CSV table of C-alpha atoms and ligand atoms in Angstrom, one decimal:
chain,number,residue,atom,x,y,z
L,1148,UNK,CA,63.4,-16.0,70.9
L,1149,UNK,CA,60.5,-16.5,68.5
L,1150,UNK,CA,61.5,-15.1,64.8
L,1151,UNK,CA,59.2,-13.4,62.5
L,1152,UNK,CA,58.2,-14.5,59.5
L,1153,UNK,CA,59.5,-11.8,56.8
L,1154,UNK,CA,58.5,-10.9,53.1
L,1155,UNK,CA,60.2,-9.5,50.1
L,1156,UNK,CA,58.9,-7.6,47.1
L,1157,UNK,CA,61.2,-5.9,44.8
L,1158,UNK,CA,60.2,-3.4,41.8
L,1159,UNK,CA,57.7,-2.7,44.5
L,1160,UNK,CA,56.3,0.4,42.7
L,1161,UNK,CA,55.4,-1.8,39.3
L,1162,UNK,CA,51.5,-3.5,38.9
L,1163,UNK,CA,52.3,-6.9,39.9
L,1164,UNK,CA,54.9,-5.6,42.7
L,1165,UNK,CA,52.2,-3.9,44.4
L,1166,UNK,CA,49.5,-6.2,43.9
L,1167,UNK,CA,52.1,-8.5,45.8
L,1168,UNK,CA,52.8,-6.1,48.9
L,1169,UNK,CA,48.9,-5.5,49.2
L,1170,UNK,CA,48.7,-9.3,49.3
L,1171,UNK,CA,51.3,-9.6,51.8
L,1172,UNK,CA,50.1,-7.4,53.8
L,1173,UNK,CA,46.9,-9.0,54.5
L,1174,UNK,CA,48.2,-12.0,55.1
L,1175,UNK,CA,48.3,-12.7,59.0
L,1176,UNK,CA,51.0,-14.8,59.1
L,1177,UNK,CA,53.5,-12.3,57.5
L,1178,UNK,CA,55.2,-10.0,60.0
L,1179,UNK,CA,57.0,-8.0,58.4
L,1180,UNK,CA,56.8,-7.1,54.8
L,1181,UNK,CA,59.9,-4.9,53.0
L,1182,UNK,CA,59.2,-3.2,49.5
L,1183,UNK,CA,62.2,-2.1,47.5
L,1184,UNK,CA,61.2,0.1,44.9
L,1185,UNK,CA,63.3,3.0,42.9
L,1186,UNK,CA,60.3,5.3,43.5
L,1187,UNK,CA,61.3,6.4,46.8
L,1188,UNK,CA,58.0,6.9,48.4
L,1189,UNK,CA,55.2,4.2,49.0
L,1190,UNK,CA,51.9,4.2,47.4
L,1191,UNK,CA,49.5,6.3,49.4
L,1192,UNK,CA,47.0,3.1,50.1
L,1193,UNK,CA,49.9,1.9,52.4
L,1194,UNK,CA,50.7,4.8,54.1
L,1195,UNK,CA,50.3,4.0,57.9
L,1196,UNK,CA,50.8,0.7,57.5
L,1197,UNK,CA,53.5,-0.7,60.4
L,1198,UNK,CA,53.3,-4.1,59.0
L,1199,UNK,CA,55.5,-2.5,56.0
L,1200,UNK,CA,59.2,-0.8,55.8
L,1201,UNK,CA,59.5,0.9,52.3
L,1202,UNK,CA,62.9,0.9,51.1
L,1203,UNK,CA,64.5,3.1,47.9
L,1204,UNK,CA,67.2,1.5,45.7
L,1205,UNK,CA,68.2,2.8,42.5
L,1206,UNK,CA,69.2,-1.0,41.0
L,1207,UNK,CA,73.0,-0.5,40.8
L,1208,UNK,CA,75.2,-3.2,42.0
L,1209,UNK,CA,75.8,-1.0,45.1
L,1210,UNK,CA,73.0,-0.1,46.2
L,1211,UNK,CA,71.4,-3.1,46.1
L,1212,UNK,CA,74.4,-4.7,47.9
L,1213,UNK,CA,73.9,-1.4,50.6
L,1214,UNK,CA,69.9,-2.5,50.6
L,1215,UNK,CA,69.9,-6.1,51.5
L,1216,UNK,CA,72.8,-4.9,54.1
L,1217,UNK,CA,69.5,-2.8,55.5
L,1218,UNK,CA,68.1,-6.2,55.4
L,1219,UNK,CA,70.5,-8.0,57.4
L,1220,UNK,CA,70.4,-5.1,60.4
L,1221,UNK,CA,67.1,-5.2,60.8
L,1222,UNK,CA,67.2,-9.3,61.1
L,1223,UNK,CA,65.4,-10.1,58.4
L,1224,UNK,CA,63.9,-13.2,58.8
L,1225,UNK,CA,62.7,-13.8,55.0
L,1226,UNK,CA,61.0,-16.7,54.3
L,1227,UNK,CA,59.5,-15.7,50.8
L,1228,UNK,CA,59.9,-13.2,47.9
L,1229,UNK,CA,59.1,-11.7,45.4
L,1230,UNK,CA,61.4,-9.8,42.9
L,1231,UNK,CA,59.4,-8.4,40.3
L,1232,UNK,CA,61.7,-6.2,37.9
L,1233,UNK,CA,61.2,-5.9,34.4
L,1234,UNK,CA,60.8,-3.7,31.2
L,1235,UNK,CA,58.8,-4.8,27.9
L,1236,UNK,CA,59.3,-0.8,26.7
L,1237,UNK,CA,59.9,2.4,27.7
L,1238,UNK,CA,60.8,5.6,26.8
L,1239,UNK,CA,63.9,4.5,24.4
L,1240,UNK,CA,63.0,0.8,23.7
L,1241,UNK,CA,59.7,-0.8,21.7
L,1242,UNK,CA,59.6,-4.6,21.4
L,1243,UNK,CA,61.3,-5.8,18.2
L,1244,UNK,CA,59.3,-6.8,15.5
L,1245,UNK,CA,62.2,-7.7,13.3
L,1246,UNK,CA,65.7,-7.9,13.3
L,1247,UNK,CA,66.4,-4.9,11.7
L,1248,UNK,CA,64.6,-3.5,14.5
L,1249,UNK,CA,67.5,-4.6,16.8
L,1250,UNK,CA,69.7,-2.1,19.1
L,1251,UNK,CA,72.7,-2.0,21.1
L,1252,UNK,CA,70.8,0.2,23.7
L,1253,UNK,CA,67.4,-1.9,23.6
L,1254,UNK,CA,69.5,-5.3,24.0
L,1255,UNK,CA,71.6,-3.9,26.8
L,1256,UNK,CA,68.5,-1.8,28.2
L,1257,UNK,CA,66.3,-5.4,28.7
L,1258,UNK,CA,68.7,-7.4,29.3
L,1259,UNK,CA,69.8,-5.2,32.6
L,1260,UNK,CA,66.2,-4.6,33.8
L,1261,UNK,CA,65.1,-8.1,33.0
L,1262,UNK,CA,68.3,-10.1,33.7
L,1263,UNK,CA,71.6,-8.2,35.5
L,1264,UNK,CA,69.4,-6.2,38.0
L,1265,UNK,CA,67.2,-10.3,39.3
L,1266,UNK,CA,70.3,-12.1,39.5
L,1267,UNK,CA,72.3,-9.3,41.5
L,1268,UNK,CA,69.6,-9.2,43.9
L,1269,UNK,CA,70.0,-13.4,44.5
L,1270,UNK,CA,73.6,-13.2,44.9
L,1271,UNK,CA,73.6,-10.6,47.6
L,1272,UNK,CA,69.8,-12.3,49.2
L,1273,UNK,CA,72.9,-15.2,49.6
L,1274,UNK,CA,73.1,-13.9,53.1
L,1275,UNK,CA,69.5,-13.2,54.0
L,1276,UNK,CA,68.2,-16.6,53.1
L,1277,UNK,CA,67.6,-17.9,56.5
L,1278,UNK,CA,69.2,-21.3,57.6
L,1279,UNK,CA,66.3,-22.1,59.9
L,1280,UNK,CA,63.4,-21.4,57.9
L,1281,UNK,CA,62.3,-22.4,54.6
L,1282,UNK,CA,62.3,-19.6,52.1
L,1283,UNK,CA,60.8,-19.2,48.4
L,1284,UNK,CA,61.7,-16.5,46.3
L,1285,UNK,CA,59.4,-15.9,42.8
L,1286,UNK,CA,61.5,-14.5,40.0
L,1287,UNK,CA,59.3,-12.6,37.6
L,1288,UNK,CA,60.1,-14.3,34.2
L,1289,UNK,CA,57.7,-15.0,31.1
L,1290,UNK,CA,56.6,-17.5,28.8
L,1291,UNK,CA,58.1,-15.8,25.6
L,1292,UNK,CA,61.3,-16.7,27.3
L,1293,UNK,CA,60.9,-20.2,26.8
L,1294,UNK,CA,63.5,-21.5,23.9
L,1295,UNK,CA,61.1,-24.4,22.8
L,1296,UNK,CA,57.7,-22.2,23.0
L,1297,UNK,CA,59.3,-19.6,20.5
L,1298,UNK,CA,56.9,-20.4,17.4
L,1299,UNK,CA,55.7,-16.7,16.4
L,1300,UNK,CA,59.1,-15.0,16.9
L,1301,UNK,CA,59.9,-11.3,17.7
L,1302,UNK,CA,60.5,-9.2,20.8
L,1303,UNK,CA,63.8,-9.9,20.6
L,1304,UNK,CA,65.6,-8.6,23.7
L,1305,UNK,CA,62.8,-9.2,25.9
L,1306,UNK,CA,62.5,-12.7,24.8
L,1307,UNK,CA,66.2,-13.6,25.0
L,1308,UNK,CA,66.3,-11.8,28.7
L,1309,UNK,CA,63.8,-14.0,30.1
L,1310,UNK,CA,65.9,-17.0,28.5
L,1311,UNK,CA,69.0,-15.3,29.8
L,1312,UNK,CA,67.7,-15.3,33.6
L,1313,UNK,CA,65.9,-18.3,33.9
L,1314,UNK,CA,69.4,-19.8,32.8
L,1315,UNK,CA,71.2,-17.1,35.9
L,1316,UNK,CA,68.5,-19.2,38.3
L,1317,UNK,CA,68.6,-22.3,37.3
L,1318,UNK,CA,73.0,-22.1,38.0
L,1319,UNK,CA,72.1,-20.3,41.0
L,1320,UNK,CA,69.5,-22.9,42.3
L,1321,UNK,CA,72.2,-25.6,41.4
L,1322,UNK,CA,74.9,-23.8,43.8
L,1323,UNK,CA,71.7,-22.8,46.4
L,1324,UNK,CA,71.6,-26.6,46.7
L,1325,UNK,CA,74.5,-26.7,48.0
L,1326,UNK,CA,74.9,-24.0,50.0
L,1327,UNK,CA,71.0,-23.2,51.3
L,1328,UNK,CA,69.2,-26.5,50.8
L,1329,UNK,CA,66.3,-24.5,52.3
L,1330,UNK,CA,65.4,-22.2,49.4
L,1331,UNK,CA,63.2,-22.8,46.6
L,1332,UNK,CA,63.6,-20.8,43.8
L,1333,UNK,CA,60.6,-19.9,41.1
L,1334,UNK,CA,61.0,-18.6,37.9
L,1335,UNK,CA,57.1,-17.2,37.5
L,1336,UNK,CA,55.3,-16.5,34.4
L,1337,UNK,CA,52.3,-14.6,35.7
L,1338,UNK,CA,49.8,-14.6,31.9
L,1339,UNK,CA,49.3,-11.0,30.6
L,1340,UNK,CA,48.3,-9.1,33.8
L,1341,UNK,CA,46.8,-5.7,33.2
L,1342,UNK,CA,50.1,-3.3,34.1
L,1343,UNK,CA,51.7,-0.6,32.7
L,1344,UNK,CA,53.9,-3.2,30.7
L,1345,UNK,CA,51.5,-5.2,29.1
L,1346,UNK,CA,48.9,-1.8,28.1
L,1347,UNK,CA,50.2,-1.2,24.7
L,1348,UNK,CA,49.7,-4.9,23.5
L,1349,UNK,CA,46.3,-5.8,25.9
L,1350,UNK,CA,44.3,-5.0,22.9
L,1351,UNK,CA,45.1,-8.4,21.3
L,1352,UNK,CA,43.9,-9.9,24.0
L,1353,UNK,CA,40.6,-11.8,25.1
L,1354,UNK,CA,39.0,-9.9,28.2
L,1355,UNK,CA,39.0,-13.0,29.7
L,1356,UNK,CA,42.8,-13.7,29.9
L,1357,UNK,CA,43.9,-10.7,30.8
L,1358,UNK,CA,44.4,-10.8,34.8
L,1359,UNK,CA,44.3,-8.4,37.1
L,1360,UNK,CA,47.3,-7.8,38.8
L,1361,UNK,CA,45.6,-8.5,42.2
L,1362,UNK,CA,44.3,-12.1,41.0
L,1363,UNK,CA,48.2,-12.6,40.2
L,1364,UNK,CA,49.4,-12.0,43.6
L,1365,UNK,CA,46.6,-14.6,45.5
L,1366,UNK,CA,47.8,-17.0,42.7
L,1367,UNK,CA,51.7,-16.4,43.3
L,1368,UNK,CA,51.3,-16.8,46.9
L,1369,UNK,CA,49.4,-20.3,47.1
L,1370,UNK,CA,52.1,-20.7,44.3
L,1371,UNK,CA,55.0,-20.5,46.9
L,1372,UNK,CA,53.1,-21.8,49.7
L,1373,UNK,CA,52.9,-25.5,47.8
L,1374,UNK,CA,55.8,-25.3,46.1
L,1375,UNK,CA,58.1,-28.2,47.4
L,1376,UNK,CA,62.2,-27.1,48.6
L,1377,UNK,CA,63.5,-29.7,46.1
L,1378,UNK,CA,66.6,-27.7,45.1
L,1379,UNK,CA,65.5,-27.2,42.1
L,1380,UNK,CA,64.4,-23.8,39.7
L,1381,UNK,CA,60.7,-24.3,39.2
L,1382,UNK,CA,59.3,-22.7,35.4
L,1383,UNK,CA,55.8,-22.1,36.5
L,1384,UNK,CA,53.0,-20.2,35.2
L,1385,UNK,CA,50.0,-18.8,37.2
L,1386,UNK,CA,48.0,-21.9,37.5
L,1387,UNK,CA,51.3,-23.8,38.3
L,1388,UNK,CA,51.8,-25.7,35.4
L,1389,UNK,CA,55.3,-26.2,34.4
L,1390,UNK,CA,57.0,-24.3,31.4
L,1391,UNK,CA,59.1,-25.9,29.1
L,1392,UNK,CA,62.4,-24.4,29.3
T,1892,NAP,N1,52.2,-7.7,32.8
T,1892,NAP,C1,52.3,-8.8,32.1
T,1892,NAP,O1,51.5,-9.2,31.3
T,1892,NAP,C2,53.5,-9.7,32.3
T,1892,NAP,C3,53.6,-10.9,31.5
T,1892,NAP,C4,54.7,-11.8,31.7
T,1892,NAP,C5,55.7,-11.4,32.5
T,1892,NAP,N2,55.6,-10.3,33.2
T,1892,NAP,C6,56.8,-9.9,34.1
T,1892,NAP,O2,56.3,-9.5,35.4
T,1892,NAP,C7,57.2,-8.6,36.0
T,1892,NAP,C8,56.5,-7.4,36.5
T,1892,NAP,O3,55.9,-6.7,35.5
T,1892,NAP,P1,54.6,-5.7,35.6
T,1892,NAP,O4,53.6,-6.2,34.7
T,1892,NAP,O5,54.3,-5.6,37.0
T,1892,NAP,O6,55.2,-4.4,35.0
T,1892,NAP,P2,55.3,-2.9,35.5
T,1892,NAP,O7,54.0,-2.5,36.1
T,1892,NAP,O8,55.9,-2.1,34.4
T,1892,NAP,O9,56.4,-3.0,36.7
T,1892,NAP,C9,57.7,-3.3,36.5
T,1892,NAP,C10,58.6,-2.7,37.6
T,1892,NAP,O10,60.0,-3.1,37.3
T,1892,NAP,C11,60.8,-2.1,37.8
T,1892,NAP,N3,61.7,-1.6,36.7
T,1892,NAP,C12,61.3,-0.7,35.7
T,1892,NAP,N4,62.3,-0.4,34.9
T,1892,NAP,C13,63.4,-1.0,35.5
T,1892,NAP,C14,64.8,-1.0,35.2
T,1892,NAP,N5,65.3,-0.4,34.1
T,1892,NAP,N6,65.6,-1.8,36.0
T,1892,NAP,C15,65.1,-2.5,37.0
T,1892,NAP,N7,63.8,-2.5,37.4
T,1892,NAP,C16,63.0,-1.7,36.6
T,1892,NAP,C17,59.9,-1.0,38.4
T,1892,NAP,O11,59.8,-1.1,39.8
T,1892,NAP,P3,59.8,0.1,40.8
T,1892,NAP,O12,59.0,1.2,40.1
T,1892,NAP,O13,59.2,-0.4,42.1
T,1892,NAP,O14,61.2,0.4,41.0
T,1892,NAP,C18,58.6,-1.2,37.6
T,1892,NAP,O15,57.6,-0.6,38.3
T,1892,NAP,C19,58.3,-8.2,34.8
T,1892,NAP,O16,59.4,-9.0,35.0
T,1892,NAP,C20,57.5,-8.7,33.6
T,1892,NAP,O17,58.5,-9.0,32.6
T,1892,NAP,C21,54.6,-9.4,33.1
């Protein structure tokens, strides 16, 4: 038997997520794409699509152990990825400017979103990753989360999450190495793209490097596509230049 060719998104729901099903979708040699997403219905532009299976997690440990099960029963056969979770602010949290600005509830809030909830999804993926295939997962990270780029300070929590899980992949794609020499992970930086996350800071920001989500997705998948399996975690930024940690 012939095996399809699967896709992942995650955070399916958020700007860059959906840029990346739409992207997925339209490529031919995807079969099956499977959006995850805490809003439980898909966007109306994919309704009627057969190509897709929209799924409904609410990010706990359980349910996304109970999701990726879903995976596995419907023989999943992923060979790349996207998991695109991630908060800059909501409702309760505002980046800091200062440290006086610093919370329990923001720390624990970003560092779940940004951090827990991307690294729970890898350790239960463990068992999807194929052992025939090659697969490539993209990790949504961010520049700012780069130790040795730090120069203007600030945004505390979000900074220190994205420093927090690119060190969560960099042990995972250590132990992958041994255990799934056939997966290539991709911690992504994906320049400010026009979302709901990036809105309230876009004004600082030069027309011209300010992507659009859609631009982000075409550039993460030729990203993935010539990305080498070399067992190691890959800090790249939309162009594919490497990051300094
Ligand atoms: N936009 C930028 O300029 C920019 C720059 C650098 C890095 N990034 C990174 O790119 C990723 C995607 O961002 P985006 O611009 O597409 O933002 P977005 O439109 O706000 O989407 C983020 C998505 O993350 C999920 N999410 C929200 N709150 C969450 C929580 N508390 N726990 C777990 N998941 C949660 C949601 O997905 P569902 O609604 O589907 O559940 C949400 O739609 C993030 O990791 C972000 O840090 C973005």
């Amino acid at each position: 038997m012939i095996s399809s060719s699967d896709a992942l998104v995650v955070a399916a729901s958020g700007g860059i997520g959906t840029a990346m099903v739409r992207t997925m979708l339209n490529d031919t040699s995807l079969e099956r794409i499977f959006a995850v997403s805490s809003v439980p219905e898909a966007p109306q532009e994919f309704n009627n699509n057969s190509k897709l299976t929209w799924m409904h997690c609410d990010y706990s440990a359980m349910d996304i152990a109970r999701t990726v099960n879903r995976l596995l029963s419907l023989e999943c056969n992923l060979v790349m990825g996207a998991i695109c979770n991630g908060i800059l602010h909501d409702d309760a949290v505002k980046p800091e400017k200062r440290m006086d600005d610093i919370t329990e509830e923001s720390l624990n809030r970003v560092f779940t979103a940004n951090a827990v909830v991307p690294i729970l999804w890898i350790k239960e993926l463990k068992q999807v990753f194929s052992k025939r295939d090659i697969c490539k997962i993209a990790i949504l990270s961010a520049r700012v989360g780069s130790i040795s780029d730090n120069r203007l300070g600030g945004w505390y929590s979000y900074r220190a999450s994205k420093a927090a899980l690119n060190m969560l992949l960099k042990t995972s794609a250590i132990e992958l190495n041994r255990k799934c020499k056939n997966v290539k992970l991709i911690s992504f930086h994906p320049g400010t793209t026009d979302t709901k996350l990036s809105r309230p800071f876009q004004s600082s920001v030069s027309r011209d490097k300010l992507f659009p989500a859609n631009f982000v997705a075409t550039k993460l998948m030729d990203l993935m596509r010539k990305t080498d399996v070399d067992g190691e975690l890959s800090f790249l930024d939309w162009s594919g230049v490497p990051i300094e940690w």
